[in-house]
XYZ file of C-alpha atoms in Angstrom:
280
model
C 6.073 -65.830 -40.447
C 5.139 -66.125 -37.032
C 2.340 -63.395 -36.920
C 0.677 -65.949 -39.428
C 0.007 -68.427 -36.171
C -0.961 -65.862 -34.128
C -3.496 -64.612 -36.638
C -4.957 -67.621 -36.511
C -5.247 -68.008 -33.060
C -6.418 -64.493 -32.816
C -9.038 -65.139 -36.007
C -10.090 -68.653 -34.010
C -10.722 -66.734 -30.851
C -12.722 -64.119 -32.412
C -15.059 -66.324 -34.364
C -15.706 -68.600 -31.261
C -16.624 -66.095 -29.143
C -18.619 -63.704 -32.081
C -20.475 -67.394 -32.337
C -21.311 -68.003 -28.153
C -22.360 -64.413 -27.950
C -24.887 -65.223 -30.909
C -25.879 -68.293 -30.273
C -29.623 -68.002 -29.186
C -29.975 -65.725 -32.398
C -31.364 -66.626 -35.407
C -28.444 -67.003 -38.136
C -29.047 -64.134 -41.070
C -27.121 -62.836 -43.355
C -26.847 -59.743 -41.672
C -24.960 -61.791 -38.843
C -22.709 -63.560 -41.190
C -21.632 -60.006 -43.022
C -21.026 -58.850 -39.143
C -18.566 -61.608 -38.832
C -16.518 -61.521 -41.867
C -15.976 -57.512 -41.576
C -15.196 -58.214 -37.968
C -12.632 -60.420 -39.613
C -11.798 -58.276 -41.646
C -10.401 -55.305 -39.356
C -8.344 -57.574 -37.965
C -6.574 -58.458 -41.353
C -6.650 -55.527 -43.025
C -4.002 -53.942 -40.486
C -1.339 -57.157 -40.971
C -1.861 -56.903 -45.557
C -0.910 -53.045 -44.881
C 1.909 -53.959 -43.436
C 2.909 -56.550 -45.913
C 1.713 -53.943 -48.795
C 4.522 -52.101 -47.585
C 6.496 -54.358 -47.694
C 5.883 -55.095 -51.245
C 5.555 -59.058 -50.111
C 2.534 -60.419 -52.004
C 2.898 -64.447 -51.274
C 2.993 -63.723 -47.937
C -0.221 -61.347 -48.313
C -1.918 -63.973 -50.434
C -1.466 -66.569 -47.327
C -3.237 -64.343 -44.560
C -6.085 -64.089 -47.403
C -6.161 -68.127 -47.465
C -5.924 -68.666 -43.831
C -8.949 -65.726 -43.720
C -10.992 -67.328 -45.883
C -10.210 -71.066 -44.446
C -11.131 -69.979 -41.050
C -14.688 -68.397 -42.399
C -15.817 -70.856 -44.890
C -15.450 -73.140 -41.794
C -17.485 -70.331 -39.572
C -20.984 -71.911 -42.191
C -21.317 -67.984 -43.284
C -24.030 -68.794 -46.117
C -22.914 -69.210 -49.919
C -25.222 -65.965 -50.556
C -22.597 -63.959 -49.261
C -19.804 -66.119 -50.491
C -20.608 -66.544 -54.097
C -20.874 -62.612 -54.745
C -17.813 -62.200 -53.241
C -16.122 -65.439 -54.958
C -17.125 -63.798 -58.257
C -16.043 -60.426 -57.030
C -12.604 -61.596 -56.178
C -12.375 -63.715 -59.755
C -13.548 -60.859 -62.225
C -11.538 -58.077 -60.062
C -8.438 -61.034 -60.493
C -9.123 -61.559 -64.500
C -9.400 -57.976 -64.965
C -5.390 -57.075 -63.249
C -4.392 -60.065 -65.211
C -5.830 -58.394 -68.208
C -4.267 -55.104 -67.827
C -1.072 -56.388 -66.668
C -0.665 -58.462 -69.805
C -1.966 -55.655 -72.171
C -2.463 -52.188 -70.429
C 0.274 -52.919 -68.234
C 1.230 -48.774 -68.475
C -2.051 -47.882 -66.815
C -1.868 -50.187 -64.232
C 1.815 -49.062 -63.434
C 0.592 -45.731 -63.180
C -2.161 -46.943 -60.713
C 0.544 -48.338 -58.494
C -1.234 -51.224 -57.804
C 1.704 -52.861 -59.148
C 5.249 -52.829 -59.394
C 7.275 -53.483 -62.759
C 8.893 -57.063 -61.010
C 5.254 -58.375 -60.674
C 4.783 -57.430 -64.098
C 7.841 -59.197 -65.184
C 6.663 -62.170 -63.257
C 3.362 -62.131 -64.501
C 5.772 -61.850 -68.224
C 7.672 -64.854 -67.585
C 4.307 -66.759 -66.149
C 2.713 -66.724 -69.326
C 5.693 -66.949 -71.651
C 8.705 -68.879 -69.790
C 10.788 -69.350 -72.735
C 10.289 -66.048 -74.562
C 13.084 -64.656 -72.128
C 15.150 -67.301 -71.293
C 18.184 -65.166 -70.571
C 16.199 -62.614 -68.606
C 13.156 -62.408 -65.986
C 11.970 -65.805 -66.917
C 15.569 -67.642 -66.522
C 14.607 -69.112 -63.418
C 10.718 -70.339 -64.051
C 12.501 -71.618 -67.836
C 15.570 -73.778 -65.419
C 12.669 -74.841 -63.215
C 11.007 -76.697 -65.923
C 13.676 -78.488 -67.442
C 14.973 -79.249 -64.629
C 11.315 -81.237 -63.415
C 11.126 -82.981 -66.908
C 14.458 -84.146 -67.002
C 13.604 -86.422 -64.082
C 11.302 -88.423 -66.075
C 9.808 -91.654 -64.291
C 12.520 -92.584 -61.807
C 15.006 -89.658 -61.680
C 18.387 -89.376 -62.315
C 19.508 -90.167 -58.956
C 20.255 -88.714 -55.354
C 22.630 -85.547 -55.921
C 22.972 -85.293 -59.474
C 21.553 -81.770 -60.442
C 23.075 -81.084 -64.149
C 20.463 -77.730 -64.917
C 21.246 -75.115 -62.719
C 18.755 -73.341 -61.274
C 18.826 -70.568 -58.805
C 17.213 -70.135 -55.347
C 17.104 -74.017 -55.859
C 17.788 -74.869 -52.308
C 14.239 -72.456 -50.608
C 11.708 -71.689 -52.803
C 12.543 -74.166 -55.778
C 13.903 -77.037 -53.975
C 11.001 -79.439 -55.610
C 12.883 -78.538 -58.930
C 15.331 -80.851 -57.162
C 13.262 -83.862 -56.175
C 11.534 -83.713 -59.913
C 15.279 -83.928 -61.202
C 17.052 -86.531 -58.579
C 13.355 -88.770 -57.653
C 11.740 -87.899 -61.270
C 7.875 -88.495 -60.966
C 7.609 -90.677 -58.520
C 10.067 -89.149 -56.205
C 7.355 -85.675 -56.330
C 4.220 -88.517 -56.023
C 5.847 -89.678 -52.377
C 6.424 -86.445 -51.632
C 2.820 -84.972 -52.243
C 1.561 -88.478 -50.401
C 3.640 -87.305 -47.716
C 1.986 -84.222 -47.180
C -1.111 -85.400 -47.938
C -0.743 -88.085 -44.774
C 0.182 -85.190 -42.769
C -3.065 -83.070 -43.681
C -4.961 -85.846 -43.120
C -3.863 -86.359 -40.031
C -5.379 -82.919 -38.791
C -8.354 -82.906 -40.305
C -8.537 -86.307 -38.104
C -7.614 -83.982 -35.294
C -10.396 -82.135 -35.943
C -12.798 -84.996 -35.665
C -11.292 -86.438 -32.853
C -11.062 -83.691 -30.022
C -14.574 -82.077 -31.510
C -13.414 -79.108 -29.417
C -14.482 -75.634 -31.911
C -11.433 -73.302 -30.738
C -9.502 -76.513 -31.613
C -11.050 -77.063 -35.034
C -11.040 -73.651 -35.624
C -7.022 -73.268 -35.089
C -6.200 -76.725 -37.099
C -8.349 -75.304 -39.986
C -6.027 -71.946 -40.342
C -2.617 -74.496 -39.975
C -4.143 -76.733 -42.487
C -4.814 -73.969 -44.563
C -1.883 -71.927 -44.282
C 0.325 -75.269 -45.220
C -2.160 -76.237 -47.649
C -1.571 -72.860 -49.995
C 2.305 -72.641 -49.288
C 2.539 -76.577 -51.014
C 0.083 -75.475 -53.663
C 1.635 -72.055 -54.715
C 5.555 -73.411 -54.011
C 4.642 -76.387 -56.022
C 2.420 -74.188 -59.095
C 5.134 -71.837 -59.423
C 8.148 -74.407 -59.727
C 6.116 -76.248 -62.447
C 4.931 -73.330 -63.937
C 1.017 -73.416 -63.623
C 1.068 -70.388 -61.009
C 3.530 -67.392 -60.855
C 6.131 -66.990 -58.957
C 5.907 -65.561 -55.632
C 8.843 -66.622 -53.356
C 6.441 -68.993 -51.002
C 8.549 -71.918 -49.521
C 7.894 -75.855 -49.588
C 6.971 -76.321 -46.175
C 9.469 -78.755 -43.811
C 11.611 -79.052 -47.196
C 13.337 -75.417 -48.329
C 16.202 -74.699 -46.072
C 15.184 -73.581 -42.740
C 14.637 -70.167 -41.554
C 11.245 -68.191 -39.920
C 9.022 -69.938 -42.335
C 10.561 -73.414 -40.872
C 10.045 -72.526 -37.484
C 6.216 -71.351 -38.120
C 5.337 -74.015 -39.336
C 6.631 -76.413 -36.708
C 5.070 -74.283 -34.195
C 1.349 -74.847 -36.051
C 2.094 -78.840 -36.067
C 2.931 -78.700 -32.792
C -0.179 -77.064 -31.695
C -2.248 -79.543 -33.265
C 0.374 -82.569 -31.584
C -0.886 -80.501 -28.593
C -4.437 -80.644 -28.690
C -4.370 -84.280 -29.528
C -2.057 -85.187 -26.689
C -4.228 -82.763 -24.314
C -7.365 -84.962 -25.879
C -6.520 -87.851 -25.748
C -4.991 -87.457 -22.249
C -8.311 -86.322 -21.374
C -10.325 -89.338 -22.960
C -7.878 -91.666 -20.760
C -8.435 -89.748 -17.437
C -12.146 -90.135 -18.230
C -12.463 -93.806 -18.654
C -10.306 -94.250 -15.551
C -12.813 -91.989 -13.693
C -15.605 -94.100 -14.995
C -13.767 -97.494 -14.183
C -13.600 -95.849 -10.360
């Protein structure tokens, strides 16, 4: 959890100064492919290490913060689309196997067998009710029998494990209902926007550049946390950020809000030492 901020303060650092040393050249693809394989040896060490670890979610965050941090770099969309649709068909085609050649593919060792059973209870959540897909099956019922409103503050009736980390929104749906998961989502939705705003405002690029891999890194943890309680993504242990119960993750992702709080205090403290200059 807390090599993912300094990642992205390493990736930030790399990309501003890859961009000052280049920029009296002309921009060409042959640049931009320099810059994402530069990237690129500095990931491929850290999703090794979480390969061995047999920790996909986390994997699949470095990939988003990677990609975040480069889409925002203006490499052209002639290198992106290729590898968009590279990533997509090479993603259809495991999701192929695993659901019908699922022996090959063990055999590969891509994959282990739980991935396979998640990938199982994904696509069929109440085939198995008793078995792998017990928990994404609890999930569920437990968000629709919230309804509009809720059925209150504390009143949890379908039990559902690992509800109080990585499926503590199966909680909200069932005590806040609908509306209680609409506040929540405008919550975090106020709180992106506020960094993005960031952005804008202190129009500093090792700034924008760092507040683009937080936002990004948050961003994917309340999509896939979110997906997988409700059943439109599988399930790959990522926690609801400032909501599961504390831990590493908790603490990471304070420390990337508070280094965007810093660069807007250091910013603005800057704007206001400026005008007073200017008044003198």
């Amino acid at each position: 959890e807390f090599m993912k901020i300094s990642y992205i303060l390493m990736l930030s650092r790399l990309v501003v100064h890859f961009l000052q040393q280049h920029k009296q050249d002309e921009r060409t693809l042959t640049l931009d492919f320099f810059l994402i394989l530069k990237l690129g040896l500095y990931t491929v060490p850290v999703l090794v290490l979480l390969t061995l670890q047999s920790d996909l979610g986390t994997a699949l965050v470095f990939v988003a913060i990677y990609g975040g941090i480069i889409l925002l770099s203006g490499v052209s969309w002639k290198i992106l689309l290729p590898i968009t649709l590279f990533v997509t068909i090479v993603g259809g085609v495991l999701i192929y196997l695993a659901a019908f050649q699922r022996e090959f593919l063990l055999s590969t060792g891509l994959v282990r067998p739980y991935q396979i059973a998640r990938i199982d209870s994904w696509f069929r959540p109440f085939d198995d009710t008793r078995g792998d897909a017990y928990q994404l099956a609890q999930s569920i019922k437990a968000i629709g029998s919230g309804q509009l409103s809720g059925k209150g503050f504390g009143v949890s009736q379908v039990p559902v494990p690992v509800r109080e980390s990585d499926f503590i929104f199966t909680t909200i749906g069932e005590n806040f209902g609908f509306i209680g998961a609409g506040v929540l989502l405008f919550v975090y939705f106020m709180l992106i926007y506020q960094m993005v705003q960031t952005c804008f405002e202190t129009k500093n690029e090792f700034y924008t550049y760092i507040a683009t891999g937080v936002i990004t890194m948050i961003m994917f943890h309340i999509l896939e946390n979110i997906g997988m309680n409700i059943g439109l993504l599988p399930i790959t242990g990522i926690p609801l950020p400032f909501v599961s119960q504390g831990g590493s993750a908790l603490l990471g992702n304070m420390i990337g809000i508070g280094l965007i709080l810093s660069m807007r205090y250091h910013h603005r403290s800057y704007m206001f030492s400026s005008q007073n200059d200017s008044e003198f």
